[in-house]
Tab-separated table of C-alpha atoms in Angstrom:
chain	number	residue	atom	x	y	z
A	299	MET	CA	0.000	0.000	0.000
A	300	SER	CA	1.258	3.475	-0.794
A	301	ARG	CA	2.253	5.406	2.313
A	302	TRP	CA	0.343	8.357	0.906
A	303	ARG	CA	-2.975	6.526	0.936
A	304	PRO	CA	-5.082	7.553	3.957
A	305	GLU	CA	-5.518	4.919	6.627
A	306	ARG	CA	-8.999	3.688	7.577
A	307	LEU	CA	-9.574	4.809	11.146
A	308	THR	CA	-12.345	4.404	13.670
A	309	MET	CA	-12.675	6.157	17.008
A	310	GLY	CA	-14.792	5.139	19.984
A	311	ILE	CA	-15.627	7.520	22.826
A	312	ASP	CA	-17.296	6.229	25.971
A	313	ALA	CA	-17.338	6.963	29.692
A	314	ASP	CA	-13.916	5.338	30.131
A	315	GLY	CA	-12.019	7.185	27.443
A	316	ILE	CA	-11.094	7.481	23.768
A	317	ALA	CA	-9.873	4.636	21.554
A	318	ILE	CA	-8.588	4.778	17.995
A	319	CYS	CA	-8.221	1.706	15.786
A	320	ALA	CA	-6.618	1.441	12.351
A	321	TRP	CA	-7.160	-1.129	9.597
A	322	ARG	CA	-3.795	-2.825	9.132
A	323	GLU	CA	-2.873	-6.182	7.627
A	324	GLY	CA	-6.484	-7.207	7.182
A	325	GLY	CA	-7.761	-6.377	10.653
A	326	TRP	CA	-8.487	-3.606	13.118
A	327	GLN	CA	-5.562	-2.912	15.423
A	328	SER	CA	-5.165	-0.598	18.380
A	329	ALA	CA	-3.648	2.749	17.414
A	330	ALA	CA	-4.242	4.836	20.564
A	331	GLN	CA	-6.060	4.902	23.876
A	332	LEU	CA	-6.661	7.726	26.314
A	333	PRO	CA	-8.498	6.894	29.573
A	334	PHE	CA	-10.592	9.537	31.332
A	335	ASP	CA	-10.025	10.183	35.031
A	336	HIS	CA	-13.434	11.729	35.732
A	337	ASP	CA	-17.158	11.110	35.368
A	338	LEU	CA	-17.709	11.893	31.697
A	339	GLY	CA	-21.484	11.928	32.042
A	340	ALA	CA	-21.333	14.983	34.287
A	341	THR	CA	-18.854	16.936	32.162
A	342	ALA	CA	-19.546	15.987	28.534
A	343	VAL	CA	-20.708	19.447	27.425
A	344	GLY	CA	-18.001	21.465	29.178
A	345	LEU	CA	-15.067	19.072	28.708
A	346	ASP	CA	-11.968	20.351	26.916
A	347	TRP	CA	-12.467	17.971	24.027
A	348	VAL	CA	-9.771	19.569	21.858
A	349	THR	CA	-7.039	18.697	24.360
A	350	ALA	CA	-8.303	15.129	24.865
A	351	LEU	CA	-8.796	14.399	21.171
A	352	SER	CA	-5.482	15.976	20.139
A	353	ALA	CA	-3.640	13.801	22.662
A	354	ALA	CA	-5.305	10.632	21.380
A	355	MET	CA	-4.682	11.504	17.734
A	356	ALA	CA	-1.036	12.339	18.385
A	357	GLN	CA	-0.589	9.035	20.199
A	358	SER	CA	-1.908	7.186	17.138
A	359	LYS	CA	0.994	8.517	15.011
A	360	VAL	CA	-1.260	8.477	11.927
A	361	ARG	CA	-0.594	11.315	9.479
A	362	ARG	CA	-3.435	10.775	7.021
A	363	GLY	CA	-6.673	8.974	7.647
A	364	VAL	CA	-10.409	8.722	7.023
A	365	LEU	CA	-12.136	8.711	10.403
A	366	ASN	CA	-15.500	7.348	11.547
A	367	VAL	CA	-16.450	8.124	15.149
A	368	THR	CA	-18.911	6.160	17.289
A	369	LEU	CA	-20.101	7.731	20.541
A	370	ALA	CA	-21.424	5.846	23.551
A	371	ASP	CA	-25.126	6.508	23.999
A	372	ALA	CA	-24.358	7.835	27.483
A	373	LEU	CA	-23.051	10.918	25.650
A	374	ALA	CA	-26.257	11.329	23.653
A	375	ARG	CA	-29.814	12.417	24.335
A	376	TYR	CA	-32.749	10.784	22.543
A	377	TRP	CA	-36.334	11.982	22.234
A	378	LEU	CA	-39.302	12.011	19.864
A	379	VAL	CA	-40.549	14.907	17.781
A	380	ASP	CA	-44.094	15.095	16.379
A	381	VAL	CA	-43.851	16.719	12.940
A	382	PRO	CA	-46.938	18.847	12.185
A	383	ALA	CA	-48.535	18.197	8.808
A	384	GLY	CA	-48.366	21.872	7.856
A	385	ILE	CA	-44.748	22.589	8.748
A	386	SER	CA	-43.284	24.731	5.991
A	387	SER	CA	-39.501	24.721	6.408
A	388	LEU	CA	-36.533	22.806	7.744
A	389	ASN	CA	-35.734	25.731	10.036
A	390	GLU	CA	-39.153	25.370	11.671
A	391	LEU	CA	-38.559	21.677	12.205
A	392	HIS	CA	-35.127	22.343	13.731
A	393	ALA	CA	-36.687	24.897	16.071
A	394	LEU	CA	-39.428	22.450	17.033
A	395	ALA	CA	-36.892	19.728	17.853
A	396	ALA	CA	-34.740	22.171	19.829
A	397	GLY	CA	-37.719	23.413	21.837
A	398	ARG	CA	-38.759	19.865	22.656
A	399	PHE	CA	-35.185	19.045	23.701
A	400	GLU	CA	-35.024	21.978	26.116
A	401	ALA	CA	-38.420	21.137	27.605
A	402	LEU	CA	-37.439	17.515	28.220
A	403	PHE	CA	-33.853	17.831	29.378
A	404	GLY	CA	-33.651	21.364	30.794
A	405	GLU	CA	-30.486	22.068	28.800
A	406	VAL	CA	-29.656	24.785	26.269
A	407	ALA	CA	-30.209	23.353	22.793
A	408	SER	CA	-27.504	25.538	21.210
A	409	GLN	CA	-24.886	23.601	23.190
A	410	TRP	CA	-25.931	20.386	21.476
A	411	HIS	CA	-25.773	19.133	17.904
A	412	ILE	CA	-29.208	17.764	16.999
A	413	GLU	CA	-29.872	15.276	14.216
A	414	ALA	CA	-32.944	13.403	12.956
A	415	ASP	CA	-34.448	12.116	9.730
A	416	TRP	CA	-35.749	15.560	8.815
A	417	ARG	CA	-37.435	14.220	5.670
A	418	ALA	CA	-39.694	11.868	7.625
A	419	SER	CA	-43.220	12.714	8.737
A	420	GLY	CA	-45.302	11.870	11.776
A	421	ARG	CA	-43.291	11.043	14.892
A	422	ILE	CA	-39.517	10.901	14.425
A	423	LEU	CA	-36.573	9.959	16.599
A	424	ALA	CA	-34.085	12.750	17.323
A	425	ALA	CA	-30.627	12.489	18.868
A	426	ALA	CA	-28.260	15.108	20.253
A	427	VAL	CA	-24.573	15.062	21.177
A	428	PRO	CA	-22.495	17.863	22.756
A	429	ARG	CA	-21.680	20.523	20.171
A	430	SER	CA	-18.319	21.093	21.855
A	431	LEU	CA	-17.448	17.491	20.973
A	432	THR	CA	-18.522	17.643	17.312
A	433	LEU	CA	-16.678	20.947	16.795
A	434	ALA	CA	-13.555	19.583	18.483
A	435	LEU	CA	-13.646	16.477	16.288
A	436	SER	CA	-13.786	18.635	13.156
A	437	THR	CA	-10.969	20.880	14.377
A	438	CYS	CA	-8.663	18.085	15.542
A	439	ALA	CA	-9.249	15.919	12.476
A	440	ALA	CA	-8.335	18.825	10.203
A	441	ARG	CA	-5.164	19.533	12.204
A	442	ALA	CA	-4.151	15.874	12.003
A	443	GLY	CA	-4.753	15.746	8.252
A	444	TRP	CA	-7.650	13.345	8.704
A	445	LYS	CA	-10.977	13.391	6.884
A	446	LEU	CA	-13.864	13.196	9.352
A	447	ASP	CA	-16.418	10.953	7.667
A	448	SER	CA	-19.076	10.463	10.372
A	449	VAL	CA	-19.905	11.095	14.042
A	450	VAL	CA	-22.762	8.824	15.141
A	451	PRO	CA	-24.115	7.571	18.501
A	452	ALA	CA	-23.863	3.799	18.919
A	453	ALA	CA	-27.611	3.095	18.910
A	454	VAL	CA	-28.079	5.058	15.681
A	455	ARG	CA	-25.393	2.976	13.985
A	456	THR	CA	-27.180	-0.169	15.120
A	457	LEU	CA	-30.560	1.115	13.916
A	458	ASN	CA	-29.224	2.136	10.513
A	459	ARG	CA	-27.399	-1.135	10.000
A	460	ASN	CA	-30.393	-3.317	10.894
A	461	ALA	CA	-33.283	-1.204	9.586
A	462	ALA	CA	-34.530	-3.898	7.192
A	463	ARG	CA	-34.574	-6.533	9.942
A	464	ILE	CA	-36.466	-4.606	12.627
A	465	PRO	CA	-40.167	-5.595	12.943
A	466	ASP	CA	-42.814	-2.876	12.633
A	467	GLU	CA	-44.366	-3.878	15.968
A	468	ALA	CA	-41.748	-4.388	18.667
A	469	TRP	CA	-39.697	-3.070	21.515
A	470	LEU	CA	-36.174	-2.396	20.249
A	471	VAL	CA	-33.567	-2.513	23.012
A	472	VAL	CA	-29.998	-1.412	22.207
A	473	PHE	CA	-27.454	-2.044	24.960
A	474	GLY	CA	-24.428	0.041	25.787
A	475	HIS	CA	-21.857	-0.498	28.540
A	476	ASP	CA	-24.137	0.060	31.543
A	477	HIS	CA	-27.395	1.307	30.069
A	478	TYR	CA	-29.799	0.662	27.240
A	479	LEU	CA	-31.966	2.593	24.832
A	480	ALA	CA	-35.534	1.268	24.530
A	481	ILE	CA	-37.713	2.280	21.574
A	482	LEU	CA	-41.336	1.192	21.203
A	483	LEU	CA	-42.304	0.749	17.544
A	484	SER	CA	-45.829	0.641	16.173
A	485	GLY	CA	-46.460	0.477	12.461
A	486	GLY	CA	-42.727	0.937	12.022
A	487	ALA	CA	-42.840	4.374	13.701
A	488	PRO	CA	-41.332	5.224	17.119
A	489	MET	CA	-44.005	5.761	19.756
A	490	PHE	CA	-41.892	5.972	22.898
A	491	VAL	CA	-38.177	6.189	23.718
A	492	ARG	CA	-36.331	5.991	26.995
A	493	GLN	CA	-32.705	5.682	28.099
A	494	LEU	CA	-32.418	3.471	31.167
A	495	ARG	CA	-29.546	2.147	33.254
A	496	HIS	CA	-29.105	-1.585	33.277
A	497	GLU	CA	-29.207	-2.952	36.804
A	498	ALA	CA	-26.613	-5.550	37.763
A	499	GLY	CA	-28.026	-9.048	38.037
A	500	HIS	CA	-31.096	-8.336	35.949
A	501	VAL	CA	-31.970	-10.811	33.205
A	502	ALA	CA	-34.127	-10.531	30.097
A	503	HIS	CA	-37.381	-11.168	32.005
A	504	ASP	CA	-36.630	-8.315	34.434
A	505	LEU	CA	-36.078	-5.942	31.554
A	506	VAL	CA	-39.258	-7.026	29.757
A	507	SER	CA	-41.246	-6.487	32.967
A	508	ARG	CA	-39.966	-2.925	33.003
A	509	LEU	CA	-40.985	-2.456	29.379
A	510	GLU	CA	-44.455	-3.786	30.182
A	511	THR	CA	-44.700	-1.197	32.967
A	512	GLU	CA	-43.724	1.577	30.536
A	513	CYS	CA	-46.519	0.426	28.189
A	514	LEU	CA	-49.062	0.498	31.009
A	515	ARG	CA	-48.002	3.986	32.058
A	516	GLY	CA	-48.182	5.300	28.512
A	517	GLY	CA	-51.357	3.493	27.497
A	518	TYR	CA	-49.614	1.471	24.781
A	519	ALA	CA	-50.231	-2.140	23.808
A	520	MET	CA	-47.314	-4.393	24.703
A	521	PRO	CA	-45.908	-5.867	21.470
A	522	VAL	CA	-45.139	-9.561	21.231
A	523	LYS	CA	-41.572	-9.120	19.980
A	524	VAL	CA	-38.674	-7.673	21.977
A	525	VAL	CA	-35.646	-7.081	19.771
A	526	PHE	CA	-32.185	-6.996	21.372
A	527	ALA	CA	-28.971	-5.562	19.950
A	528	GLY	CA	-25.672	-4.185	21.177
A	529	ALA	CA	-23.555	-5.272	24.144
A	530	LEU	CA	-26.077	-7.641	25.743
A	531	PRO	CA	-25.247	-8.169	29.437
A	532	PHE	CA	-27.140	-11.452	29.608
A	533	ALA	CA	-27.983	-14.484	27.495
A	534	VAL	CA	-31.345	-14.348	25.706
A	535	GLU	CA	-32.713	-17.867	25.470
A	536	PRO	CA	-36.063	-19.037	23.994
A	537	ASP	CA	-38.708	-19.543	26.683
A	538	PRO	CA	-41.889	-21.381	25.619
A	539	HIS	CA	-43.647	-20.220	28.794
A	540	SER	CA	-43.265	-16.499	27.990
A	541	ASP	CA	-45.894	-14.468	26.177
A	542	TRP	CA	-43.213	-12.404	24.443
A	543	GLN	CA	-40.742	-13.400	21.752
A	544	ALA	CA	-37.072	-12.463	21.918
A	545	VAL	CA	-35.250	-11.533	18.706
A	546	VAL	CA	-31.486	-10.951	18.837
A	547	LEU	CA	-30.375	-8.841	15.874
A	548	GLU	CA	-26.701	-8.821	16.743
A	549	ARG	CA	-24.382	-8.783	19.688
A	550	GLY	CA	-21.921	-5.965	20.290
A	551	LEU	CA	-18.324	-6.638	19.359
A	552	ALA	CA	-15.819	-7.578	22.005
A	553	SER	CA	-12.777	-5.340	22.359
A	554	ALA	CA	-10.725	-7.564	20.079
A	555	ALA	CA	-8.832	-4.597	18.690
A	556	GLY	CA	-7.378	-3.644	22.025
A	557	GLY	CA	-8.290	-5.867	24.948
A	558	ASN	CA	-9.834	-3.739	27.665
A	559	MET	CA	-8.769	-0.390	26.272
A	560	PRO	CA	-11.405	2.343	26.691
A	561	GLY	CA	-13.852	2.652	23.840
A	562	ALA	CA	-12.289	-0.200	21.837
A	563	ALA	CA	-15.549	-1.996	21.091
A	564	LEU	CA	-17.113	1.296	19.976
A	565	ALA	CA	-14.089	2.054	17.807
A	566	VAL	CA	-14.493	-1.221	15.942
A	567	GLU	CA	-18.274	-0.771	15.865
A	568	GLY	CA	-17.825	2.183	13.511
A	569	ALA	CA	-16.355	-0.126	10.897
A	570	ARG	CA	-19.553	-2.169	10.703
A	571	ALA	CA	-21.780	0.673	9.545
C-alpha cells in the first residue's frame, strides 16, 4: 500500500475514554487509547475535548486517515418529535426539535448538535450530542490531516445497519456499557423512547417487565416481539412459557482490537456501519 494513501480509522468515545483503531494487515488494530479520570457523564458538554482528542490523535501517530467516530449513547440524548402536517420549512422543524429538547432535558439546545431524519413525517426519533465534541472532532481531524467521515451515537449505527430486519411492531432494546436505549415501535414508527440504566443481576425477564410497565403507564399495547442488539449483558434464550418473543439482531463486538482499552468496542463498531 502506498504510504500516501489515507488509513482507515475508527474512534470510539465512551465513559472510560477514547480509543482509535486502524485497519492494518487485514484487521483492526489498536492505534491509541486515552483513559478519562473523571465522570464523563457529568462533564460531557463542558469538557476540553480539543485537548483530549489531540492527545489521542497524536498518540496514534497516523498522518493521514479517514475517520469514523462512534459515541457511547451515554453521551447522547434521545427523544421524539411530532412533525406537524403543515410545517413549511426545515428551520421550523429544527426549532421544534430544539424546543422539545429543552423542555425535556432542561439544557440549552444551542450547546448540542441535533440530528434526525428531517425528511420523515409523523413522529420521528431525534438524537443530540455535545456541540463542543462535534466541533472539536472537526478541528482536531483537520489539524491531524484526517478526513472526518461520520460522528454517530452507537444506537443510531445499530438502527441504521439493521433497519430492514427490525419488525414494525416491537420493543427495540440497544445495549451500551451500563445502560440501554428502549424504543417502542408501532407500524414501524417510534411511539416511545427511553434511556435506562441496566441494573446488575437483571436478566431478560426483568427488563421485559420494566418495558411492560412503561406500556401500562403510557397506554400502549405491549408488542409480542422484543428485539435486542448491542452489548447484551445477559444471554437471551427461547422460553416457551413467555408471552413475548425475543429476537437478537446482533451482539456488540468484544474489544478484540485492544483488549480492555477504553472505547475499543465502539471504535471497531464504527467499521460495521
